[in-house]
Coordinates of C-alpha atoms and ligand atoms in Angstrom, one line a residue:
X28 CA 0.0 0.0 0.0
X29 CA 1.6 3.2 -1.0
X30 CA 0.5 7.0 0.0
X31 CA 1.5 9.9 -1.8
X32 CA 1.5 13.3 -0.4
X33 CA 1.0 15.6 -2.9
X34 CA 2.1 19.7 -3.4
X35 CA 2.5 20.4 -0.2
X36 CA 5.7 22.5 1.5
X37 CA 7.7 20.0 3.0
X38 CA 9.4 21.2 6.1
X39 CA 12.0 18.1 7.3
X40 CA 14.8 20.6 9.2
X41 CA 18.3 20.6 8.6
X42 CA 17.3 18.2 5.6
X43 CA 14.4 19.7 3.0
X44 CA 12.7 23.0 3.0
X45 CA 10.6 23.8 -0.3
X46 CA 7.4 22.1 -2.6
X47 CA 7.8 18.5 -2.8
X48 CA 5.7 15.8 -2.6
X49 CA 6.5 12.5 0.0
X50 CA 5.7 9.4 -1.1
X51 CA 4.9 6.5 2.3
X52 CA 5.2 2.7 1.2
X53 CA 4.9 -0.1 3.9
X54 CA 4.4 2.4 6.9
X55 CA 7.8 3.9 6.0
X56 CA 9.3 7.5 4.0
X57 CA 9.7 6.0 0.5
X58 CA 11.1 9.5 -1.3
X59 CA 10.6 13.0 -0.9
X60 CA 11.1 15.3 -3.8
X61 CA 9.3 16.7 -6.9
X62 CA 6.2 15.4 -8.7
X63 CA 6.9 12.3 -7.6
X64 CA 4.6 10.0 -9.9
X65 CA 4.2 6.3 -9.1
X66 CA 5.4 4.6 -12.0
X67 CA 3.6 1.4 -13.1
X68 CA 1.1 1.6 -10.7
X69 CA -2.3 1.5 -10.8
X70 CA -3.9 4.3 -9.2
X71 CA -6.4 2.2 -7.1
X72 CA -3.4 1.2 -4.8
X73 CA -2.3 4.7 -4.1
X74 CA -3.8 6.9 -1.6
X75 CA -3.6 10.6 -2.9
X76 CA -3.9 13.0 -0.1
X77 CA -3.7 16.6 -1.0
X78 CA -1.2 18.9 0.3
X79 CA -1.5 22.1 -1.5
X80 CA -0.8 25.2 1.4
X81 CA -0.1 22.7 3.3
X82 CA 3.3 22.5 5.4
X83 CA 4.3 18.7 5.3
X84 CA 6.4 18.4 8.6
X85 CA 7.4 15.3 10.0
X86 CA 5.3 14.4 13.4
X87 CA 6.1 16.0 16.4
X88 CA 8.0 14.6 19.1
X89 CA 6.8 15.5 22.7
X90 CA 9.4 14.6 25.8
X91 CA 7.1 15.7 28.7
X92 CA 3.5 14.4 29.6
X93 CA 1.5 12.9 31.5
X94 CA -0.8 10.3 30.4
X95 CA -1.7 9.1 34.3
X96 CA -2.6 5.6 33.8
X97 CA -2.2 3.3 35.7
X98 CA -4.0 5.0 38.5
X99 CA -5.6 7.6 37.8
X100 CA -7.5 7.1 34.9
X101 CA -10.3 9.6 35.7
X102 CA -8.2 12.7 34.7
X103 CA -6.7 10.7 31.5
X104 CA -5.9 7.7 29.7
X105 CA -2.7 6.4 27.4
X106 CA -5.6 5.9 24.7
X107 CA -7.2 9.6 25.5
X108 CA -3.3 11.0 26.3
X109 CA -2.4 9.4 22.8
X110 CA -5.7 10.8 20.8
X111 CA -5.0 13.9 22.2
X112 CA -1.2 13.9 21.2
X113 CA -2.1 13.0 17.5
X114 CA -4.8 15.8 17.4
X115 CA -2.3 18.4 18.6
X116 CA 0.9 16.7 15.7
X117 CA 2.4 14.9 17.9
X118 CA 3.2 11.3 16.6
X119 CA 5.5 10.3 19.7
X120 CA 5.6 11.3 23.4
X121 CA 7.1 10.0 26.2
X122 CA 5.3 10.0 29.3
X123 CA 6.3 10.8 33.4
X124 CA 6.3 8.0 35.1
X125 CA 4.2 9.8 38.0
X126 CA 1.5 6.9 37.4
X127 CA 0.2 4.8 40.6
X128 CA 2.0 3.0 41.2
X129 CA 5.0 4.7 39.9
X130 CA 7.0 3.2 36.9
X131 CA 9.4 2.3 38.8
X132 CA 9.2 -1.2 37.1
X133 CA 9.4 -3.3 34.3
X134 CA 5.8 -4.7 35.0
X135 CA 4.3 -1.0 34.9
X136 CA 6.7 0.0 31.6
X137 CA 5.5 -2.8 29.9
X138 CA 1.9 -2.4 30.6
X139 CA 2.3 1.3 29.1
X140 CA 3.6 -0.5 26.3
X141 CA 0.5 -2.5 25.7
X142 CA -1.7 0.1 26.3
X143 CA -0.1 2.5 23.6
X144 CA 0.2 -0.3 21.4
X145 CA -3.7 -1.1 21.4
X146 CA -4.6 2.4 21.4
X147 CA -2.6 2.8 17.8
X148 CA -2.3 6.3 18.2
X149 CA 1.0 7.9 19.1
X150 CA 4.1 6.1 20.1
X151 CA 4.7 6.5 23.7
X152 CA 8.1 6.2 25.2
X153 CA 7.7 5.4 28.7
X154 CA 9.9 7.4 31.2
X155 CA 11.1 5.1 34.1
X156 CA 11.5 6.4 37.9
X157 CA 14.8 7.5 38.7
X158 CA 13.9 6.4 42.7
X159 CA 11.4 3.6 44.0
X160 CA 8.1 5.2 44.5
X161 CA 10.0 8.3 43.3
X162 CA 10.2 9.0 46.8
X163 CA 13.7 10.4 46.8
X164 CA 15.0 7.7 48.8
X165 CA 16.7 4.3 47.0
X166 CA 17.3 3.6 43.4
X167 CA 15.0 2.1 41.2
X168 CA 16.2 -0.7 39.2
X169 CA 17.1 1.6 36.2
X170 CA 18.8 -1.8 33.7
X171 CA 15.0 -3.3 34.4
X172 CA 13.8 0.1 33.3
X173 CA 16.1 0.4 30.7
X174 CA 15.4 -3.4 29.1
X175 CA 12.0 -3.0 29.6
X176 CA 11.8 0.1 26.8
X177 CA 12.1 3.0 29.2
X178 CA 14.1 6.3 27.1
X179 CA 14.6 8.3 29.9
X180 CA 14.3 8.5 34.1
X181 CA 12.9 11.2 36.1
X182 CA 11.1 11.5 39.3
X183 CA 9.0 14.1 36.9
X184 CA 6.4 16.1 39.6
X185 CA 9.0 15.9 42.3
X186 CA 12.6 17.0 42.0
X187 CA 15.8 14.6 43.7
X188 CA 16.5 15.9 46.6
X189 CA 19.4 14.5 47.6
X190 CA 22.5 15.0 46.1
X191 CA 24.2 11.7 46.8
X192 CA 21.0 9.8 45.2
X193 CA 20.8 12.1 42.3
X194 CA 25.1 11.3 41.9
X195 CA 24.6 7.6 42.1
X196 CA 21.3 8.1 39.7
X197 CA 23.4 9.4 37.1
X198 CA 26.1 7.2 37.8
X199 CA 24.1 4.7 36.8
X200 CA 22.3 5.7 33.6
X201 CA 25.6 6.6 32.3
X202 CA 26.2 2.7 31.8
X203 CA 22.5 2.5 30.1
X204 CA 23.5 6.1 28.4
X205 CA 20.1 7.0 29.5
X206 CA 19.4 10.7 29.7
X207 CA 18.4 12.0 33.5
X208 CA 15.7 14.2 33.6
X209 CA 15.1 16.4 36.8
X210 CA 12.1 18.6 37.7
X211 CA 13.9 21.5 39.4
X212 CA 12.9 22.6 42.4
X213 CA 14.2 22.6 45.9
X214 CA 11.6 22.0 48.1
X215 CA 12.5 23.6 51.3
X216 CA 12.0 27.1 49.2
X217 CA 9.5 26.5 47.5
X218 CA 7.1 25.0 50.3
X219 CA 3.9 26.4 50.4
X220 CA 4.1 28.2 47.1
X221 CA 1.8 28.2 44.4
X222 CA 2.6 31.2 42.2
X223 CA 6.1 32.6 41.1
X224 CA 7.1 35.1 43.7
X225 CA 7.5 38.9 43.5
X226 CA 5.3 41.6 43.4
X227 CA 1.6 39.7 41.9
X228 CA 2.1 37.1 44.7
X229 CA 2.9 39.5 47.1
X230 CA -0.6 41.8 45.8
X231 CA -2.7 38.7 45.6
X232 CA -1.5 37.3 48.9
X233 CA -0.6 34.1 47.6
X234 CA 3.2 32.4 48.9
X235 CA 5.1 32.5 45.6
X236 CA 8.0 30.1 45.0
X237 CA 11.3 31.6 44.0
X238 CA 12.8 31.9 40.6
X239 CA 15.8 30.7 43.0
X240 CA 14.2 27.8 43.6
X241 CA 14.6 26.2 40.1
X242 CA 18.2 27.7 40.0
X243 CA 20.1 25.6 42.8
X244 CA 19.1 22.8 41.7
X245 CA 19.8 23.7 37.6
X246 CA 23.6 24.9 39.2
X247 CA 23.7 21.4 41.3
X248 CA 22.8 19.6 38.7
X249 CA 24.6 20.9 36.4
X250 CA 27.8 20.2 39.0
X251 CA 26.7 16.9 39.4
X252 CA 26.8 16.2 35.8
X253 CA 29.9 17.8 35.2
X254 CA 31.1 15.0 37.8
X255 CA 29.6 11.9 36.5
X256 CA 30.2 13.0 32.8
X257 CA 25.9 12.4 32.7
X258 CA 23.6 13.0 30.1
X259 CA 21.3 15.9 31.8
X260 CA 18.4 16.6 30.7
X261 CA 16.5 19.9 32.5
X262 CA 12.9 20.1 32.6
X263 CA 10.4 23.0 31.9
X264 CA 13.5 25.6 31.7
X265 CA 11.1 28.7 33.3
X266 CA 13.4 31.4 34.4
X267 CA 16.3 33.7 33.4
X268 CA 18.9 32.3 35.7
X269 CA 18.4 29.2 34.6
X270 CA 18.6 29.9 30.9
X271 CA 21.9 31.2 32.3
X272 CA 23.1 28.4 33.6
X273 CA 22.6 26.3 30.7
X274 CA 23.9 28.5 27.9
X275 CA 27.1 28.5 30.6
X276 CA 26.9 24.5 31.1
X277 CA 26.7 24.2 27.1
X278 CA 29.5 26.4 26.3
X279 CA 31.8 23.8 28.5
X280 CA 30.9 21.0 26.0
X281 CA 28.8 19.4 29.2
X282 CA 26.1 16.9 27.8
X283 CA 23.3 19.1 29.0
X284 CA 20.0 20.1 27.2
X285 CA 17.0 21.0 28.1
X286 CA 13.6 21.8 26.6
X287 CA 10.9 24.6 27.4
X288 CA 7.3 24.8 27.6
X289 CA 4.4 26.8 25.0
X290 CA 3.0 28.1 28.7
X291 CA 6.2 29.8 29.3
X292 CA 7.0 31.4 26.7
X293 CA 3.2 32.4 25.8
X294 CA 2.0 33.7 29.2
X295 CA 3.3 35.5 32.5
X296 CA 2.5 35.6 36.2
X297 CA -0.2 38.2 35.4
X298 CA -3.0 35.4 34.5
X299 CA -2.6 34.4 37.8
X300 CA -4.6 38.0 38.8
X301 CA -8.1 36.2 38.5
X302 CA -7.1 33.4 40.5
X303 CA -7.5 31.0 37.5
X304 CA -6.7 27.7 39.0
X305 CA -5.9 27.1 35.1
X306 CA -2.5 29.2 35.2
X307 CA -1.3 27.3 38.0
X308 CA 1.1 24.6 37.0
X309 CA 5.1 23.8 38.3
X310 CA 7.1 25.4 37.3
X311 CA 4.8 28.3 37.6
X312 CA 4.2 31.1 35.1
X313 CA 7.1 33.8 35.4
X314 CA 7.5 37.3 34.5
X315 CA 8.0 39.2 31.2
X316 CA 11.6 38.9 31.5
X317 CA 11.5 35.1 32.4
X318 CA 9.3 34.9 29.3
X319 CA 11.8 37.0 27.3
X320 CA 14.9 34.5 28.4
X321 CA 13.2 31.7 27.1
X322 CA 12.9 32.9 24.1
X323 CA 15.8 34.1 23.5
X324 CA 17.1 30.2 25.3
X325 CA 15.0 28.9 22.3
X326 CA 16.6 31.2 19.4
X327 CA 20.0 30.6 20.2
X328 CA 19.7 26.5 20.8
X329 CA 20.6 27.2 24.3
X330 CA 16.6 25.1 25.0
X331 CA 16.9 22.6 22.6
X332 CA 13.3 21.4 21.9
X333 CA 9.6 22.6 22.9
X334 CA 7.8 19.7 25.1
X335 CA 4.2 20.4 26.5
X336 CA 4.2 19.2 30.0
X337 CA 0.5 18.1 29.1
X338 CA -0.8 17.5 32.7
X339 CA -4.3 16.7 32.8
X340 CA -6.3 17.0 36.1
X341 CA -10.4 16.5 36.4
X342 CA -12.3 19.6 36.2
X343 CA -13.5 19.0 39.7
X344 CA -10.1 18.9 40.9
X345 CA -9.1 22.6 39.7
X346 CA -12.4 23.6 40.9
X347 CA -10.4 24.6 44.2
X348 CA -9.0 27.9 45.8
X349 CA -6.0 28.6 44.0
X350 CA -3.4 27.8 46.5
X351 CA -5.3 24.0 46.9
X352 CA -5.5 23.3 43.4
X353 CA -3.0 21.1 41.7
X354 CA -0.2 22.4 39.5
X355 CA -0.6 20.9 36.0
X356 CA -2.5 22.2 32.6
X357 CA -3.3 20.6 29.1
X358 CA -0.9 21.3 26.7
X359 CA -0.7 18.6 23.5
X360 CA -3.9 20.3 21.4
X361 CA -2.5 24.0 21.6
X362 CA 1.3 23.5 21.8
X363 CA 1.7 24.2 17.3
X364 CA -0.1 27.6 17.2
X365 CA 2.0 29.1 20.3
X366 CA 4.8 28.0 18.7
X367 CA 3.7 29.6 15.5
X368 CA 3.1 32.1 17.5
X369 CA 7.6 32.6 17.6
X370 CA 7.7 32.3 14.3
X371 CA 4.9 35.4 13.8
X372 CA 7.0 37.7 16.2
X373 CA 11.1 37.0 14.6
X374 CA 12.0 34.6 17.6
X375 CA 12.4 31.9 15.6
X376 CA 11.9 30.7 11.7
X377 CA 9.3 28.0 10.7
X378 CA 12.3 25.6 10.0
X379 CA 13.5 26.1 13.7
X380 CA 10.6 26.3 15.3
X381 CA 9.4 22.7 13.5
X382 CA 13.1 21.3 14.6
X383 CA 12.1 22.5 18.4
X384 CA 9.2 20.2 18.0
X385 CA 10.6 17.0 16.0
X386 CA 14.2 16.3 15.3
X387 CA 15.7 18.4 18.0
X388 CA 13.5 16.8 20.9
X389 CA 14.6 13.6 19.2
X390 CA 18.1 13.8 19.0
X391 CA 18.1 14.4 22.8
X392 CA 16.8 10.8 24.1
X393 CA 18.1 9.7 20.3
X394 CA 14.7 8.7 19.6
X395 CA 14.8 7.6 15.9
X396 CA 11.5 10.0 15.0
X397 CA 11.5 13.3 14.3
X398 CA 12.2 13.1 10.5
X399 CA 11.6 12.4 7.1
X400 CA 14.7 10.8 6.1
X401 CA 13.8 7.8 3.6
X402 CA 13.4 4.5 5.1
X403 CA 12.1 6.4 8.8
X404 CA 8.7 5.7 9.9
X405 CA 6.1 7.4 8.0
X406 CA 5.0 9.8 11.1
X407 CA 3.7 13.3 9.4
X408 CA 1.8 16.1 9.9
X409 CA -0.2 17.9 8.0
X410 CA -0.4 21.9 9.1
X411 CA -2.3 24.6 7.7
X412 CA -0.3 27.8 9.0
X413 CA -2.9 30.2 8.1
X414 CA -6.3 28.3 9.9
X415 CA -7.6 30.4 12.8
X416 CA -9.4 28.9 15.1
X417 CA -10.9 29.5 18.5
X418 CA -9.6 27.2 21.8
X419 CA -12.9 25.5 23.1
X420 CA -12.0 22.9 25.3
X421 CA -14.5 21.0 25.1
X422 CA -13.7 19.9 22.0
X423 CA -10.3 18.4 22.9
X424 CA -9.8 14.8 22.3
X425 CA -7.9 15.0 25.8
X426 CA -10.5 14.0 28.9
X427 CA -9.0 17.2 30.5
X428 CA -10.0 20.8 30.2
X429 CA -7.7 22.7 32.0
X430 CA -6.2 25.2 29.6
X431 CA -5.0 28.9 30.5
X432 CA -6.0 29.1 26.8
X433 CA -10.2 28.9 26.3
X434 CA -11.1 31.3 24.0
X435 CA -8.1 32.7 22.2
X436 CA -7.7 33.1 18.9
X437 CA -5.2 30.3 17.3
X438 CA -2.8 30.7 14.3
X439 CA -1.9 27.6 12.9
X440 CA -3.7 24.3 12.7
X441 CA -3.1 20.3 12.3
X442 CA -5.1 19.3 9.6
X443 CA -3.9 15.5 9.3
X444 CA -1.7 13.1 11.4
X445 CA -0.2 10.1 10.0
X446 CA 1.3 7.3 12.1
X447 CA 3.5 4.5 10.8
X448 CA 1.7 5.4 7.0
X449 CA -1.8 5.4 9.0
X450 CA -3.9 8.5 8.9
X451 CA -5.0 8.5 13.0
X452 CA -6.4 12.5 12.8
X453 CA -8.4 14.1 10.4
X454 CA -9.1 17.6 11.3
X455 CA -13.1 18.0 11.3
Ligands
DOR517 O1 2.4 21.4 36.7 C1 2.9 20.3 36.8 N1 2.1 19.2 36.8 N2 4.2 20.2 37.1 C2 4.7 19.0 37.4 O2 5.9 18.9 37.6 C3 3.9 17.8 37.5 C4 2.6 17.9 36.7 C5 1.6 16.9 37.1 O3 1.9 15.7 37.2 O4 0.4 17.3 37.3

């Protein structure tokens, strides 16, 4: 069975940017290139989908969400996560292993596993503990994680606390050459915070948690990989001294990146002024000069790749006074048009900000996705850059509604997914 995508701009970074067609045969990139015709076959075994002012990208590559099963399967599923991924371009994401119980085990990997593989949605890469329980206390058994399939660890939702774990922790993953992923925060300064701190906490009355917060435990980390000669891999980049600190940990040749998320770079601490429990999520929401560093982190590779952070709650859940509500918003289904969004204002060009989403992200757990190189999975996208469109979120394939966004105005739309040669989202 062959496809052929036809007149569209194919955008494959660092590789192809211009009109070409992409022909898909046996789930895989067959050629990309001009008027691609194919020869000697009849045309009732080709599947023609039209391209024309479309961009032709290949699919998006998400290292940060939460699909919360096992466990807690009310706020979202791996089949609703995975639906909601492919509505939103993304045609791989690897998920946190804050599950219950944790995956801190090859049982639980594998049953991700099989639950993304019936779904037949996205590919999900599950993320393994990097502590039993991620409790903070005793290793997980990361070579069970890592034969099981896990791509990554992280005690995602809680940071490492102790030094000496996190030091063994990547000790360990250096013999697996698995990434470490930390959520940085130290706890003992950001207790009892549920806003950034400065002046809108301090008007609202709300206990802020300190830009300073994330930025001892970037710097530790940071030390601690410099040490171990670990592959680190910061989280949800949010502020300007920690944008600092890994332009400075980069410019040492240290194997650091780190990735950024569409709510950081699209909003600041003022939507917290209506106490919408919706603009609450951990990292929180910065100020305008945060907002500015990331950027500028994103333009000059200093973040290497966009990742959502998708964290779906229940709607009764963030139904709560703003300091009991739980950190955490929607992000798969809106993450493309805020990112279009850099491209619109000279951050970034479309080529860059589509490598932030596929083959940048990829090369950073070397995730073989993120491409259109001939013989790579057939994962595409489809996007019309012009389609406007309003954020109503009860139309989002996710089970969760909690989005900051309800109501804008979009730039830039997914119009078709395609998975392994499969089309899994049609736009309505
Ligand atoms: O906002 C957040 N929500 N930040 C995290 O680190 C965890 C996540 C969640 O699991 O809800």
């Amino acid at each position: 069975m062959k496809t052929l995508i036809r007149n569209g701009h194919v955008i494959d970074p660092g590789r192809f940017n211009g009109k070409a067609d992409v022909l898909i045969e046996g789930g895989k990139i067959a050629a990309v290139g001009a008027k691609l015709l194919v020869k000697g076959d009849n045309s009732s075994h080709v599947t023609v989908i039209e391209a024309k002012g479309l961009w032709v990208c290949p699919g998006f590559v998400d290292l940060h969400v939460h699909l919360r099963e096992p466990g807690f399967e009310y706020k979202e599923t791996i089949a609703t996560g995975a639906r909601a991924a492919v509505a939103g371009g993304f045609t791989s994401v690897c998920c946190m292993p804050n599950t219950r119980p944790v995956n801190d085990s090859r049982s639980v990997t594998e049953f991700i596993l099989r639950q993304a593989a019936s779904a037949k949605q996205a590919h999900v890469f599950p993320i393994g503990a990097i502590t039993k329980g991620s409790d903070g206390n005793e290793l997980a058994e990361i070579g069970e994680l890592y034969d099981a399939g896990c791509v990554a660890l992280s005690d995602d939702g809680r940071p490492v606390m102790q030094s000496l774990i996190m030091r063994r922790a990547m000790e360990y993953a250096l013999a697996f050459n698995l990434p470490i992923i930390d959520h940085c925060e130290d706890l003992s300064l950001a207790e009892g915070g549920s806003m950034n701190e400065g002046l809108v906490s301090t008007e609202l009355g709300l206990a802020g948690i300190p830009s300073a917060a994330e930025e001892v435990m970037v710097a530790r980390n940071v030390a601690l990989a410099e040490l171990t000669g670990a592959r680190l891999h910061l989280a949800h980049v949010s502020t300007v001294g920690s944008v600092r600190l890994v332009r400075e940990a980069k410019s040492r040749g240290l194997a650091v990146t780190a990735e950024a998320c569409p709510h950081h770079f699209s909003l600041t601490e003022e939507a917290v002024r209506n106490f919408n429990t919706h603009a609450k999520m951990n990292p929180p929401l910065r100020t305008g000069a945060d907002v500015q560093a990331v950027k500028e982190g994103l333009r000059d590779g200093t973040i290497d790749g966009i990742a959502t952070d998708h964290a779906p709650h229940a709607v009764q859940e963030k139904q709560l006074q703003f300091d009991e509500a739980p950190f955490g918003i929607v992000g798969l289904e809106t993450a493309l048009p805020l990112v279009l969004n850099l491209v619109e204002e000279g951050v970034l060009s479309s080529e860059q900000a589509i490598s932030k989403l596929t083959c940048a992200p990829a090369q950073v757990f070397a995730l073989p996705k993120g491409t259109l190189a001939l013989g790579a999975d057939a994962d595409v996208v489809l996007i019309d850059p012009d389609h406007t469109w309003v954020v109503d979120p009860s139309r989002f394939q996710s089970k969760a509604r909690n989005t900051p966004f309800t109501g804008w105005t979009m730039k830039g739309r997914v119009m078709k997914t395609i998975v392994g040669g499969e089309v899994v989202y049609d736009s309505p």
